XYZ file of C-alpha atoms in Angstrom:
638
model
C -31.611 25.415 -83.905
C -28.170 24.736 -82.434
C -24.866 25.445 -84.889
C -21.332 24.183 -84.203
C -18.608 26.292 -85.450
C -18.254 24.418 -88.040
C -21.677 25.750 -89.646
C -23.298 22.407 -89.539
C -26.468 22.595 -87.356
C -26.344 20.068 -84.010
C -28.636 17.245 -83.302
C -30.562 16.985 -80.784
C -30.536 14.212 -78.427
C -33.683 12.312 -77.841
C -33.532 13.026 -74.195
C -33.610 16.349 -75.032
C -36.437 16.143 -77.274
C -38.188 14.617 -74.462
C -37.787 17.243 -72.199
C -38.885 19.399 -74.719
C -42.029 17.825 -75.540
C -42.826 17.640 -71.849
C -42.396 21.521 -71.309
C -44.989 22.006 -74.402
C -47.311 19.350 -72.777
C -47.332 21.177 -69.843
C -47.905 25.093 -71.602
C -49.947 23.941 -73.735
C -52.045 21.955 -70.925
C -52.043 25.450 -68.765
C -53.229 27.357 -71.416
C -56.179 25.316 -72.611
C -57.328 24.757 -68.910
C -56.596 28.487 -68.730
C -59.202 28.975 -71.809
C -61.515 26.528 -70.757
C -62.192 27.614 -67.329
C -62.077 31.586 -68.286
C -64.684 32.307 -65.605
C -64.511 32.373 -61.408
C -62.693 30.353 -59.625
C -65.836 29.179 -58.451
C -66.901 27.368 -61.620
C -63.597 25.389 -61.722
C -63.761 21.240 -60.396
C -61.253 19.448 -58.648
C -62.093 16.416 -60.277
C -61.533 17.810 -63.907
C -58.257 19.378 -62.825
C -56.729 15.843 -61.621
C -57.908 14.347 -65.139
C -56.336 16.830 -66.327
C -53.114 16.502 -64.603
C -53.300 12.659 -64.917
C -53.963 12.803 -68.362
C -50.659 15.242 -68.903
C -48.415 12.617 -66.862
C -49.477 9.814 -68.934
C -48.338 11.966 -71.979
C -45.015 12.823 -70.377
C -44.450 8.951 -69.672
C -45.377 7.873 -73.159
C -43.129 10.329 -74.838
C -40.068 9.469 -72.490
C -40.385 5.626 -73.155
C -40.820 6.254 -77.187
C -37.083 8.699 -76.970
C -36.059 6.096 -74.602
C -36.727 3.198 -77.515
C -35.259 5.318 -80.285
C -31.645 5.470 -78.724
C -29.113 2.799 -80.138
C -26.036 1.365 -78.543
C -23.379 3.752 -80.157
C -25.134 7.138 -78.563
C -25.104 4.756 -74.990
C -21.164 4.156 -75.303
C -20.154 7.558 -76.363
C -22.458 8.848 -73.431
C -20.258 6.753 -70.864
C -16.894 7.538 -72.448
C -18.280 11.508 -71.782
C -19.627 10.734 -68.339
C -15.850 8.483 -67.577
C -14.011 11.986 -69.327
C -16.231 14.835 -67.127
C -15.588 12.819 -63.739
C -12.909 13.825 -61.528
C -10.167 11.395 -59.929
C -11.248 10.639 -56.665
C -8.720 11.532 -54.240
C -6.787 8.237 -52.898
C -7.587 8.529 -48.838
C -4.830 7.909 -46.229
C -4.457 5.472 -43.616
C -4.709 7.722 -40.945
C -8.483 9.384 -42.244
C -9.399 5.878 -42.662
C -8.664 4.869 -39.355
C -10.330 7.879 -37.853
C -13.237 7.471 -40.292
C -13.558 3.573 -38.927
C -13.220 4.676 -35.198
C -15.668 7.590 -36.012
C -18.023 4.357 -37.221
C -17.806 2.147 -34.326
C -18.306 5.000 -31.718
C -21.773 5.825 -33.650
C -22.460 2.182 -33.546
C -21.993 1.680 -30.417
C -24.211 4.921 -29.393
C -26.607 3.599 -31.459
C -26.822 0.461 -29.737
C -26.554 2.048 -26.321
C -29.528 4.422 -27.742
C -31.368 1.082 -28.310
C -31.399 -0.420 -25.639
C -32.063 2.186 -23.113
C -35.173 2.798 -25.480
C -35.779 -1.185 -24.895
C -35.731 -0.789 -21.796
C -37.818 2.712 -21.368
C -40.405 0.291 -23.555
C -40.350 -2.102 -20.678
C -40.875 -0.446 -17.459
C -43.638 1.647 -20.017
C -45.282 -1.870 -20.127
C -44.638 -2.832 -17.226
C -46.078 0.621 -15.399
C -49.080 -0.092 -18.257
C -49.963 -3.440 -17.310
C -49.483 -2.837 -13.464
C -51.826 0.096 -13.803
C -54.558 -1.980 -15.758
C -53.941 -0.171 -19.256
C -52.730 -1.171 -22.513
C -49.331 0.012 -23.677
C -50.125 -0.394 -27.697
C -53.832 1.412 -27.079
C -51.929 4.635 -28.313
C -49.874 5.216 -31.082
C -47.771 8.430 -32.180
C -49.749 10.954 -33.483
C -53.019 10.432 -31.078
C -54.065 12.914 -28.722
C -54.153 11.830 -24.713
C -54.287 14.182 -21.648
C -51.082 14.093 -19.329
C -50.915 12.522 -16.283
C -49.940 15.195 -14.350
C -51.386 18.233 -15.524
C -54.390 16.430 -17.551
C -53.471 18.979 -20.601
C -54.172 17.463 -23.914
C -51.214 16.667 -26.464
C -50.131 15.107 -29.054
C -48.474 11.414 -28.387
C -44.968 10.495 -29.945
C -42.511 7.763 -29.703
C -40.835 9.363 -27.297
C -44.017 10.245 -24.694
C -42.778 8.661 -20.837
C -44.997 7.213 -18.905
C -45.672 8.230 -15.401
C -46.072 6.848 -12.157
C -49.861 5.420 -12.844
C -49.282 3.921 -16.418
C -50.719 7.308 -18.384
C -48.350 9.477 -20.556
C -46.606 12.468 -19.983
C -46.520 15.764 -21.951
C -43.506 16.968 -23.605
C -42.773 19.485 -20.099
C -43.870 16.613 -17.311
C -41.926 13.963 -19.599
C -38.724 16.700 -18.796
C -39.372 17.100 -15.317
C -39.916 13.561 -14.542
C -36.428 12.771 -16.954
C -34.684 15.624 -14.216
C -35.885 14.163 -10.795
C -35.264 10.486 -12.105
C -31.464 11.935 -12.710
C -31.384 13.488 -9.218
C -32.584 10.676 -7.605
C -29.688 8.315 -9.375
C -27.143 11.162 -8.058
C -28.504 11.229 -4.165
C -28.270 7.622 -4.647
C -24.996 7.063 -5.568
C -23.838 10.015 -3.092
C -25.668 8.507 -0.258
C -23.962 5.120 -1.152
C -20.490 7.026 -1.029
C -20.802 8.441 2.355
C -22.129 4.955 3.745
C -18.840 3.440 2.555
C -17.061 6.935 4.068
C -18.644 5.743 7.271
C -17.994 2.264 7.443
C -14.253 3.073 7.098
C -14.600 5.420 9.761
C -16.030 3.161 11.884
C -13.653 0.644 10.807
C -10.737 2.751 12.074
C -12.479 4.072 15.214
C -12.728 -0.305 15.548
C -16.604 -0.595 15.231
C -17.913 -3.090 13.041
C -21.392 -3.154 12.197
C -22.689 -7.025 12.474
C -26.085 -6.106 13.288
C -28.795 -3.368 14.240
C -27.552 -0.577 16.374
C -28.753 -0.078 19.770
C -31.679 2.080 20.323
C -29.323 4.453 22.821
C -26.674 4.534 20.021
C -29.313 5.959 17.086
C -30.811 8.180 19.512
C -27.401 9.642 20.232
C -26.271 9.710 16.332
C -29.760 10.943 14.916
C -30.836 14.291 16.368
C -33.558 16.023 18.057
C -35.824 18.418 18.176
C -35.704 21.805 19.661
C -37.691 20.980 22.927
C -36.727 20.221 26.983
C -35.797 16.543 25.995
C -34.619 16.566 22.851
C -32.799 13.424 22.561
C -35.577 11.447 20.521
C -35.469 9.010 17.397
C -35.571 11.012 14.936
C -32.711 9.005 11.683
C -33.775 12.119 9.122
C -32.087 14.775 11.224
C -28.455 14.310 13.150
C -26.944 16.035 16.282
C -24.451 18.035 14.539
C -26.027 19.370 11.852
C -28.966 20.513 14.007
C -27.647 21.007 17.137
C -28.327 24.982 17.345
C -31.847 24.267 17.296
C -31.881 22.167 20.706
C -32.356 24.360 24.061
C -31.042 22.116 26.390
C -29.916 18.626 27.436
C -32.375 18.172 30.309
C -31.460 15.399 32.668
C -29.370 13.405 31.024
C -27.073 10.885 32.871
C -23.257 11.736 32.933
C -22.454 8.700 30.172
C -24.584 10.088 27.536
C -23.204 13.769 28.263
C -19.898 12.721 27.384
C -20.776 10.986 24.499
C -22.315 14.109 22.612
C -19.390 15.696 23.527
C -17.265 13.229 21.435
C -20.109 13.558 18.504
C -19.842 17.271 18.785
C -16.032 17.484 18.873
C -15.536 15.355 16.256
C -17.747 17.258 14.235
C -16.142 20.438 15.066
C -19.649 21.913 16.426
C -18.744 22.654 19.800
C -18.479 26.294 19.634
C -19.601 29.663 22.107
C -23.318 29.082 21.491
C -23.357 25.429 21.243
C -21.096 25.511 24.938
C -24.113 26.565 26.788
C -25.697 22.444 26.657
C -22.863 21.656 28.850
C -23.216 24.134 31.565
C -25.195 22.457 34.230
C -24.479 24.304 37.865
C -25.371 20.700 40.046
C -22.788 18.785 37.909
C -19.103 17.876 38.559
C -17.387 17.316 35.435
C -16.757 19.384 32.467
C -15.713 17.192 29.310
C -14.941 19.518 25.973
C -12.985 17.685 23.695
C -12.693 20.242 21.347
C -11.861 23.940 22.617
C -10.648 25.069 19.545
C -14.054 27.573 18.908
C -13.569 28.901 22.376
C -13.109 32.243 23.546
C -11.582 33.786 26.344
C -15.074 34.777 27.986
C -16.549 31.059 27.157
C -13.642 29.554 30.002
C -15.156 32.219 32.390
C -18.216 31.447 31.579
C -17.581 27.153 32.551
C -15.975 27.853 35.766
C -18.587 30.670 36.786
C -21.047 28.556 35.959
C -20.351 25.150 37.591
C -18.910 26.204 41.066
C -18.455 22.501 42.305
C -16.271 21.365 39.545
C -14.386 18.465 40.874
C -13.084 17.523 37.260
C -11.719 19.928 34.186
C -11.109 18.223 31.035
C -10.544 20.865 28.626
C -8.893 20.161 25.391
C -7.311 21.904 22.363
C -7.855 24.945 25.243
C -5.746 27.196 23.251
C -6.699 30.055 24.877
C -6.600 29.415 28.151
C -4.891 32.179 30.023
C -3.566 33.273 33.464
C -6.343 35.661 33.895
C -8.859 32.237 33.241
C -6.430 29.776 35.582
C -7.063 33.020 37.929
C -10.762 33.116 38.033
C -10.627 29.015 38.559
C -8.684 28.830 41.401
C -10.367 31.863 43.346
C -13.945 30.763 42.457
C -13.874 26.595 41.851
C -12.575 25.464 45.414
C -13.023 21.605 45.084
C -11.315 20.483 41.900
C -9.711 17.121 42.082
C -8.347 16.226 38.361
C -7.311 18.488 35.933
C -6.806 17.353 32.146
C -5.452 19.847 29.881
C -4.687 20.149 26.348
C -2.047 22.803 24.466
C -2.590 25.743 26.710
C 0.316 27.361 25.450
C -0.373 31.136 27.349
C -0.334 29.943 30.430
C 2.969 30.942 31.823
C 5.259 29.374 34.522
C 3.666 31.446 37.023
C 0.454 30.353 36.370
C 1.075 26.997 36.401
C 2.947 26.874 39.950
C 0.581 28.867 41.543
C -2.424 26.561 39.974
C -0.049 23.709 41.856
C 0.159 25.883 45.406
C -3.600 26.590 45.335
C -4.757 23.002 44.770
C -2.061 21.235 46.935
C -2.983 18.323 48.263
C -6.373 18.011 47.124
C -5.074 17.028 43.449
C -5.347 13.918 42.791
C -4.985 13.778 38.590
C -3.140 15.550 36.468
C -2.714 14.996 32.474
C -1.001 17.846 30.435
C -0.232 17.451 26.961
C 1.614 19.208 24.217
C 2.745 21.941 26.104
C 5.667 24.156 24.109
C 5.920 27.087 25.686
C 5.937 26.789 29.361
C 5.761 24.159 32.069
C 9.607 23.627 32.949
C 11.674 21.884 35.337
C 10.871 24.112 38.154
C 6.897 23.941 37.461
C 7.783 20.149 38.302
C 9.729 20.543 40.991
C 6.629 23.460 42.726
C 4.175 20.543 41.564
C 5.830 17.355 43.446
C 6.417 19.710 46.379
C 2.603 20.584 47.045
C 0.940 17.767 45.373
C 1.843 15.429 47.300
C -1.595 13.026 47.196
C -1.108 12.750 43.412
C -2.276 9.182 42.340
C -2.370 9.853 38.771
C 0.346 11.765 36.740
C 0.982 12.263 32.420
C 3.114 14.621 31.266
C 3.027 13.845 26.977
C 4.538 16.030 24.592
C 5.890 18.322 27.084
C 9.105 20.254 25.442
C 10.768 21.713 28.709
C 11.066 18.813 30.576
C 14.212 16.655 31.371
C 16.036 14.759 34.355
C 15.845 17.219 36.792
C 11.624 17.207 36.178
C 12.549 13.083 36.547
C 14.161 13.228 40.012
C 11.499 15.629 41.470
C 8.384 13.144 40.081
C 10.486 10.171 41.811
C 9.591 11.880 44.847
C 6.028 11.583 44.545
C 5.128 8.342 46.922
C 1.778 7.876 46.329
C 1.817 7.773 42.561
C -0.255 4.519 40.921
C -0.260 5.654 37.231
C 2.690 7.284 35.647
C 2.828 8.536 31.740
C 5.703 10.385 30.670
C 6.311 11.342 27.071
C 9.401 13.739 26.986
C 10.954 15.494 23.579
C 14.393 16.473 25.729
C 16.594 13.521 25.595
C 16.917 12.179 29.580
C 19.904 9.935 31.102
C 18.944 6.302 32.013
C 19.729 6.925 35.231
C 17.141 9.352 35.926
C 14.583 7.020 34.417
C 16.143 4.296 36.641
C 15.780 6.271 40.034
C 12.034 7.084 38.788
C 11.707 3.386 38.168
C 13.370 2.688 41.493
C 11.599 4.636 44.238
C 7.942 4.132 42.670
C 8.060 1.133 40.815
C 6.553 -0.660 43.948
C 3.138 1.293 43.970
C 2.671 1.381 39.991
C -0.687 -0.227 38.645
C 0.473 1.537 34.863
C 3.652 2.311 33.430
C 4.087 3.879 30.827
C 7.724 5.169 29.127
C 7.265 6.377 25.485
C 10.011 7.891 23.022
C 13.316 7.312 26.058
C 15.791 7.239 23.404
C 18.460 6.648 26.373
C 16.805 3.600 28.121
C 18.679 0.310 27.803
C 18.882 -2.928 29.444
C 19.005 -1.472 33.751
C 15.375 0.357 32.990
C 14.129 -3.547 31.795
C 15.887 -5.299 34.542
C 14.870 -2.408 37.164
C 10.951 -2.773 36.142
C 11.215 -6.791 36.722
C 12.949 -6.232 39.938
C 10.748 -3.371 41.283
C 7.236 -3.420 39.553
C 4.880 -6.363 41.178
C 1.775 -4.863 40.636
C 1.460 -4.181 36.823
C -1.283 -4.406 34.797
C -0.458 -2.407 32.145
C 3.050 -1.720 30.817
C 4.231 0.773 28.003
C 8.047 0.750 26.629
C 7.640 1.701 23.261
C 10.279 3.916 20.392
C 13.392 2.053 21.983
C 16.637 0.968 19.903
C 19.115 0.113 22.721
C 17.361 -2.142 24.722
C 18.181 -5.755 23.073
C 15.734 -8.879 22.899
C 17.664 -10.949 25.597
C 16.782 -8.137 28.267
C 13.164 -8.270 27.023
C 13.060 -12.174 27.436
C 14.280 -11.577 31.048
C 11.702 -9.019 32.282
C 9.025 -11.292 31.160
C 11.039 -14.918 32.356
C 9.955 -15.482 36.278
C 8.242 -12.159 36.738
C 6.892 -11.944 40.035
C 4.265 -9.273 38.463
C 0.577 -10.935 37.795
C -0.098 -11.582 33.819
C -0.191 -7.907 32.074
C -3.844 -6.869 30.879
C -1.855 -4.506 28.351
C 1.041 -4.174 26.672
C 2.544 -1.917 23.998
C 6.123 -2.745 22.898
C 5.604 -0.692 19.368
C 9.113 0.746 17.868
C 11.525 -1.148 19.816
C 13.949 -2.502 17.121
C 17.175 -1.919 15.556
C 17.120 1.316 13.196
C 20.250 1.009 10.758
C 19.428 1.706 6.831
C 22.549 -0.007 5.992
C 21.869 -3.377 7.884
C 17.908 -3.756 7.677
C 18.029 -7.251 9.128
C 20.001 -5.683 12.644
C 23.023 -7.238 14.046
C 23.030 -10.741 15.169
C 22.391 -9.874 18.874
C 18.206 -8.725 18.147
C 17.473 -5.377 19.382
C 14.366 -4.564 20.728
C 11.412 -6.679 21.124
C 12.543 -10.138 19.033
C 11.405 -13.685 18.565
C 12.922 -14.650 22.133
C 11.223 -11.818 24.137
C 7.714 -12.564 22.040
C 8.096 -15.918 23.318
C 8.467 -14.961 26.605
C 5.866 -12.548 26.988
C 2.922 -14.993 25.439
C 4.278 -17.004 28.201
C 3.546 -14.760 30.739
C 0.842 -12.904 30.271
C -0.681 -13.714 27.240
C -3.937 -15.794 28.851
C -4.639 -12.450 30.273
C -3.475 -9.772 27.864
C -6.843 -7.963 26.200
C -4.769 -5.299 23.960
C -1.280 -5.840 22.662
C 1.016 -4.171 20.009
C 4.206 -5.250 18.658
C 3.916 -2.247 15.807
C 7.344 -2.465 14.149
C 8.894 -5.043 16.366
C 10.282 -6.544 13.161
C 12.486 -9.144 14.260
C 10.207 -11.002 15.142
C 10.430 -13.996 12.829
C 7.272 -15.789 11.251
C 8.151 -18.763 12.946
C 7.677 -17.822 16.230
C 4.450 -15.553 15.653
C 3.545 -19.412 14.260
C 4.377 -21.066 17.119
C 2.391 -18.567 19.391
C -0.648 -18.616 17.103
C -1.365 -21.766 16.152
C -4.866 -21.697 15.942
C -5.346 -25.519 18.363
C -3.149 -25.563 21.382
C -2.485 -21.865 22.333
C -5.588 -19.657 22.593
C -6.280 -16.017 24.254
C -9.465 -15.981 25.146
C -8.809 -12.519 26.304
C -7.661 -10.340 23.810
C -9.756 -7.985 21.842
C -6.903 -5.226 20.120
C -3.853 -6.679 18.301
C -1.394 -4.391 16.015
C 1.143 -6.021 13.552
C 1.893 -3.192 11.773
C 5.021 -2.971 9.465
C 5.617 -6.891 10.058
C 6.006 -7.713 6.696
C 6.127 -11.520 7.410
C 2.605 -11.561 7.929
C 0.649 -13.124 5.479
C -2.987 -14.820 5.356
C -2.186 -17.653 6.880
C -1.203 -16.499 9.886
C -3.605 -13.673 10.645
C -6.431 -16.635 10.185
C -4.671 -18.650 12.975
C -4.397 -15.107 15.024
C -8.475 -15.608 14.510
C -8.580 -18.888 15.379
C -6.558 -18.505 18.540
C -8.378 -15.293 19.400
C -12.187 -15.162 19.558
C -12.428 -12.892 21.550
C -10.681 -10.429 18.947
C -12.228 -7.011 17.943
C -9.944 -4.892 16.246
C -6.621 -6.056 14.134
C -3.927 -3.275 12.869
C -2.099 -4.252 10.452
C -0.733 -1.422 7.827
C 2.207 -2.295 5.557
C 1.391 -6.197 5.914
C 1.835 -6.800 2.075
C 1.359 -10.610 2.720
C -2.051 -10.354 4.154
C -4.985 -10.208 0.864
C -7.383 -12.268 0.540
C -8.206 -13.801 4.546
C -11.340 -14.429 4.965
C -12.735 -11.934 7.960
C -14.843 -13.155 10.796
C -18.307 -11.543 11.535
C -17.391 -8.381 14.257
C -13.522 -8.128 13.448
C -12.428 -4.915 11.930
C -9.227 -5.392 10.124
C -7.133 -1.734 9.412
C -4.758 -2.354 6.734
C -3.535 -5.467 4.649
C -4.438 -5.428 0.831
C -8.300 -6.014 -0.073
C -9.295 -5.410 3.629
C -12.502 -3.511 2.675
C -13.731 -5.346 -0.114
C -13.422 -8.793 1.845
C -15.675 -6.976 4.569
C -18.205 -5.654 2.120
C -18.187 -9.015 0.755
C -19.075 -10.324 4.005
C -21.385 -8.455 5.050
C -23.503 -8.922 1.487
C -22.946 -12.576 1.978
C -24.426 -12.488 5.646
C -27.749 -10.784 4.148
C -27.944 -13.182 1.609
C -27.956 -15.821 4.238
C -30.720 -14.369 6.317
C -32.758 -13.561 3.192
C -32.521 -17.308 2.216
């Protein structure tokens, strides 16, 4: 019995009492079963033991609803006032935990429903695999046994079995594996799908646009070979670069498809020592390496020991090509006509004039480029002294050179092409005396970067030059539009084939619209030279010519009365007057166009492209291809 302090016993509740009367029930219940069945534990039945405990639960649910009955309305109120006194004030929460507590709640929703529907639609490619297979998805439910599809190994089925390839299920390890390579294969997927728009861009720049199946030469010359005499053979799993050390030799392939595994292996940067030996072919003429950069010393002696009746030498990125390798050329390779070579820096100024005294006469080409280091004035001077039968000369990118290199080219007669790309600054009138004395025989002209040129070069090259078909005179700001319009007004030359006037324009940060007078290439001189060659011209750029005014590239293109039936290349770079509406009338006055340049034309978004243009630059240029192309397979599917 319970006392208060007070010395006045406590009453008990009739919960209590309840509770108390249960835990008799139940002693009292264990100790007569406990009596009764004395013996083994043999001699005791189930059956009498669940009366037993069924009769002791009916007890304990009669007593609880009599104490339940006895309890009046007074002991229920002073219950709640306790239960109201013993809980604790619930902390007030913030705005901030109820905002995370909300966001933490929408996140989980959202899972879940992601959760749900990728299990909708696991359920339907499960029935679809089922019912394509000729089985029942519902014939199994969790909690069955089946045998795995793959390894036939019995297990237990649960809501989350996959379902292979056939329509079975998987077991727990399969149903892991087959979750993996499903994952890889999404990955290879999307990776393949990024290098295929990697490549179209690169084709797009190189200006190749795919409009339909490649040519069976072209795969056979992008998709490699095996290692065998003739290797070239269809083969789209394996490519030339990547497997290239496993081929032995080229065999007899013609001179055209030589060249271009040259250009696949250069631009793959595969061309190296071991790789050199497909080229060396002692009956052959020409040597085309694109790429020297992997070469040795001992790999140039090995090309000219090699091929003894070298007529041509196109080596470039030959960085180290030497005197002792010039040497061994001249004293063992007697018939070499053209020689094109790229940044051989240690070759000295010795080596270069006596490479000019040993050939002589016989040399008919010559192209050096970025040359820093040697190859002066005098070189020139040794070279147009014994070379007299030169037809083709370009010098680009050639540090040492100035006027007096100028004068002593002038004196070559029998010149047809002429390049020149110098980094000294030169005087007009050495460019004019050069213009002077061979302008007569020229075919090709071409003056790049002659910061010094002005209006007597222009008016020299339409007095001298009759025989022209392509003309160069580009990264000019003296000469002004009115001299331009002249060269091109009652030009005795035949219409130009090509054309590059890029960079010729007024350069002044402070005046961006140039002085009144246009200089360089304007809306006048564009006029005139559409007028004069531009039935003919096949490849023309006006890169930067920016005052040229959308009004006359209008006039010129106007998609009815003028068309070019010729011209496949055009470059508008950095004209930022072009918009959409005139590069479609540049299409519809040009169908013979391939390839359009056109960076930094902000104006030009959303043209529609025709099939086998590639447009570089202007906003949206790629998409509107893609687009293109999806909607010319949609047309031939339908």
């Amino acid at each position: 019995m319970l006392v208060m302090s007070s010395g006045v016993p406590a009453q008990r509740s009739p919960l209590e009492t309840s509770h108390k009367v249960q835990a008799a029930s139940r002693v009292n219940g264990a100790k007569t079963t406990a009596f009764k069945h004395s013996g083994t534990s043999n001699n005791i039945s189930a059956a009498e033991i669940r009366s037993n405990y069924e009769q002791r639960l009916r007890q304990a649910r009669e007593n609880e609803a009599q104490a339940n009955g006895t309890e009046d309305s007074s002991t229920n109120d002073q219950g709640d006032a306790e239960h109201d006194e013993e809980m604790p004030d619930e902390p007030v929460e913030s705005t901030g935990t109820r905002k995370r507590k909300s966001q933490a709640a929408l996140k989980a929703m959202k899972a879940a429903k992601q959760k749900k529907e990728q299990a909708k639609q696991d359920d339907d490619a499960r029935i679809f695999n089922s019912m394509a297979s000729g089985k029942k998805s519902g014939s199994l439910l969790p909690g069955q046994l089946e045998n795995c599809e793959y390894c036939k190994k019995r297990f237990t089925v649960t809501s989350y079995s996959k379902t292979g390839s056939k329509g079975g299920l998987l077991c727990p390890p399969c149903s892991k594996r087959e979750e993996l390579r499903d994952r890889q294969s999404k990955k290879s997927l999307a990776n393949k799908n990024k290098r295929g728009r990697r490549q179209n861009v690169s084709k797009i720049l190189d200006g190749i646009v795919q409009s339909s199946a490649q040519a069976l030469l072209r795969l056979a010359l992008k998709y490699a070979c095996t290692p065998s005499i003739h290797p070239v053979i269809l083969a789209p799993e394996l490519k030339v670069a990547d497997h290239i050390t496993d081929v032995d030799e080229f065999g007899d392939l013609p001179p055209d498809l030589v060249l271009s595994l040259s250009h696949i292996l250069s631009k793959r940067r595969a061309l190296t020592s071991l790789t050199l030996d497909l080229f060396l072919r002692g009956d052959v003429t020409a040597i085309d390496i694109h790429d020297c950069g992997k070469l040795e010393e001992d790999d140039f002696h090995k090309i000219f020991a090699t091929m003894p009746y070298l007529e041509r030498v196109n080596l470039r990125f030959a960085g180290q090509l030497k005197d002792k390798q010039l040497e061994y050329m001249m004293n063992h390779n007697k018939f070499i006509k053209h020689i094109h070579l790229d940044a051989s820096n240690l070759i000295s100024n010795e080596g270069w004039q006596n490479l000019f005294k040993t050939y002589g006469s016989q040399l008919e080409s010559l192209k050096l480029y970025n040359l820093d280091y040697s190859l002066d004035d005098k070189s020139i001077s040794v070279m147009a002294k014994h070379c007299t039968n030169l037809r083709r000369l370009k010098l680009k990118t050639c540090w040492l050179l100035g006027d007096d290199a100028l004068s002593s080219i002038s004196t070559l007669s029998n010149l047809e092409h002429l390049s020149l790309d110098f980094l000294k600054e030169t005087s007009a009138a050495a460019l004019l005396e050069v213009v002077d004395r061979l302008g007569p025989n020229l075919q090709t002209l071409s003056l790049n970067s002659f910061k010094n040129a002005d209006d007597t070069v222009l008016d020299m090259i339409h007095q001298r030059c009759r025989r022209l078909s392509k003309l160069r005179f580009s990264d000019n700001c003296i000469c002004t539009d009115t001299a331009f319009a002249l060269l091109f007004t009652d030009w005795e030359n035949p219409p130009l084939t090509y054309v590059d006037v890029s960079g010729t324009r007024d350069v002044d940060n402070a005046n961006p619209n140039g002085p009144e007078d246009p200089v360089g290439l304007a809306s006048a001189g564009f006029q005139a030279l559409m007028n004069h060659s531009g039935k003919h011209l096949e490849t023309l750029n006006i890169c930067s010519c920016r005052h040229i005014s959308h009004t006359s590239l209008s006039a010129a293109f106007d998609g009815t009365r003028n068309k070019y039936p010729c011209l496949r290349e055009f470059d508008i770079s950095f004209h930022t007057s072009a918009d959409d509406f005139l590069l479609l009338s540049i299409f519809k006055s040009c169908p013979a166009l391939r390839k359009v340049i056109a960076f930094a034309c902000f104006g030009i978004r959303d043209v529609s492209i025709p099939p086998g243009v590639a447009l570089i630059g202007g906003l949206n240029a790629h998409h509107n291809t893609a687009q293109q192309d999806t909607m010319k397979v949609i047309d031939q599917m339908f």
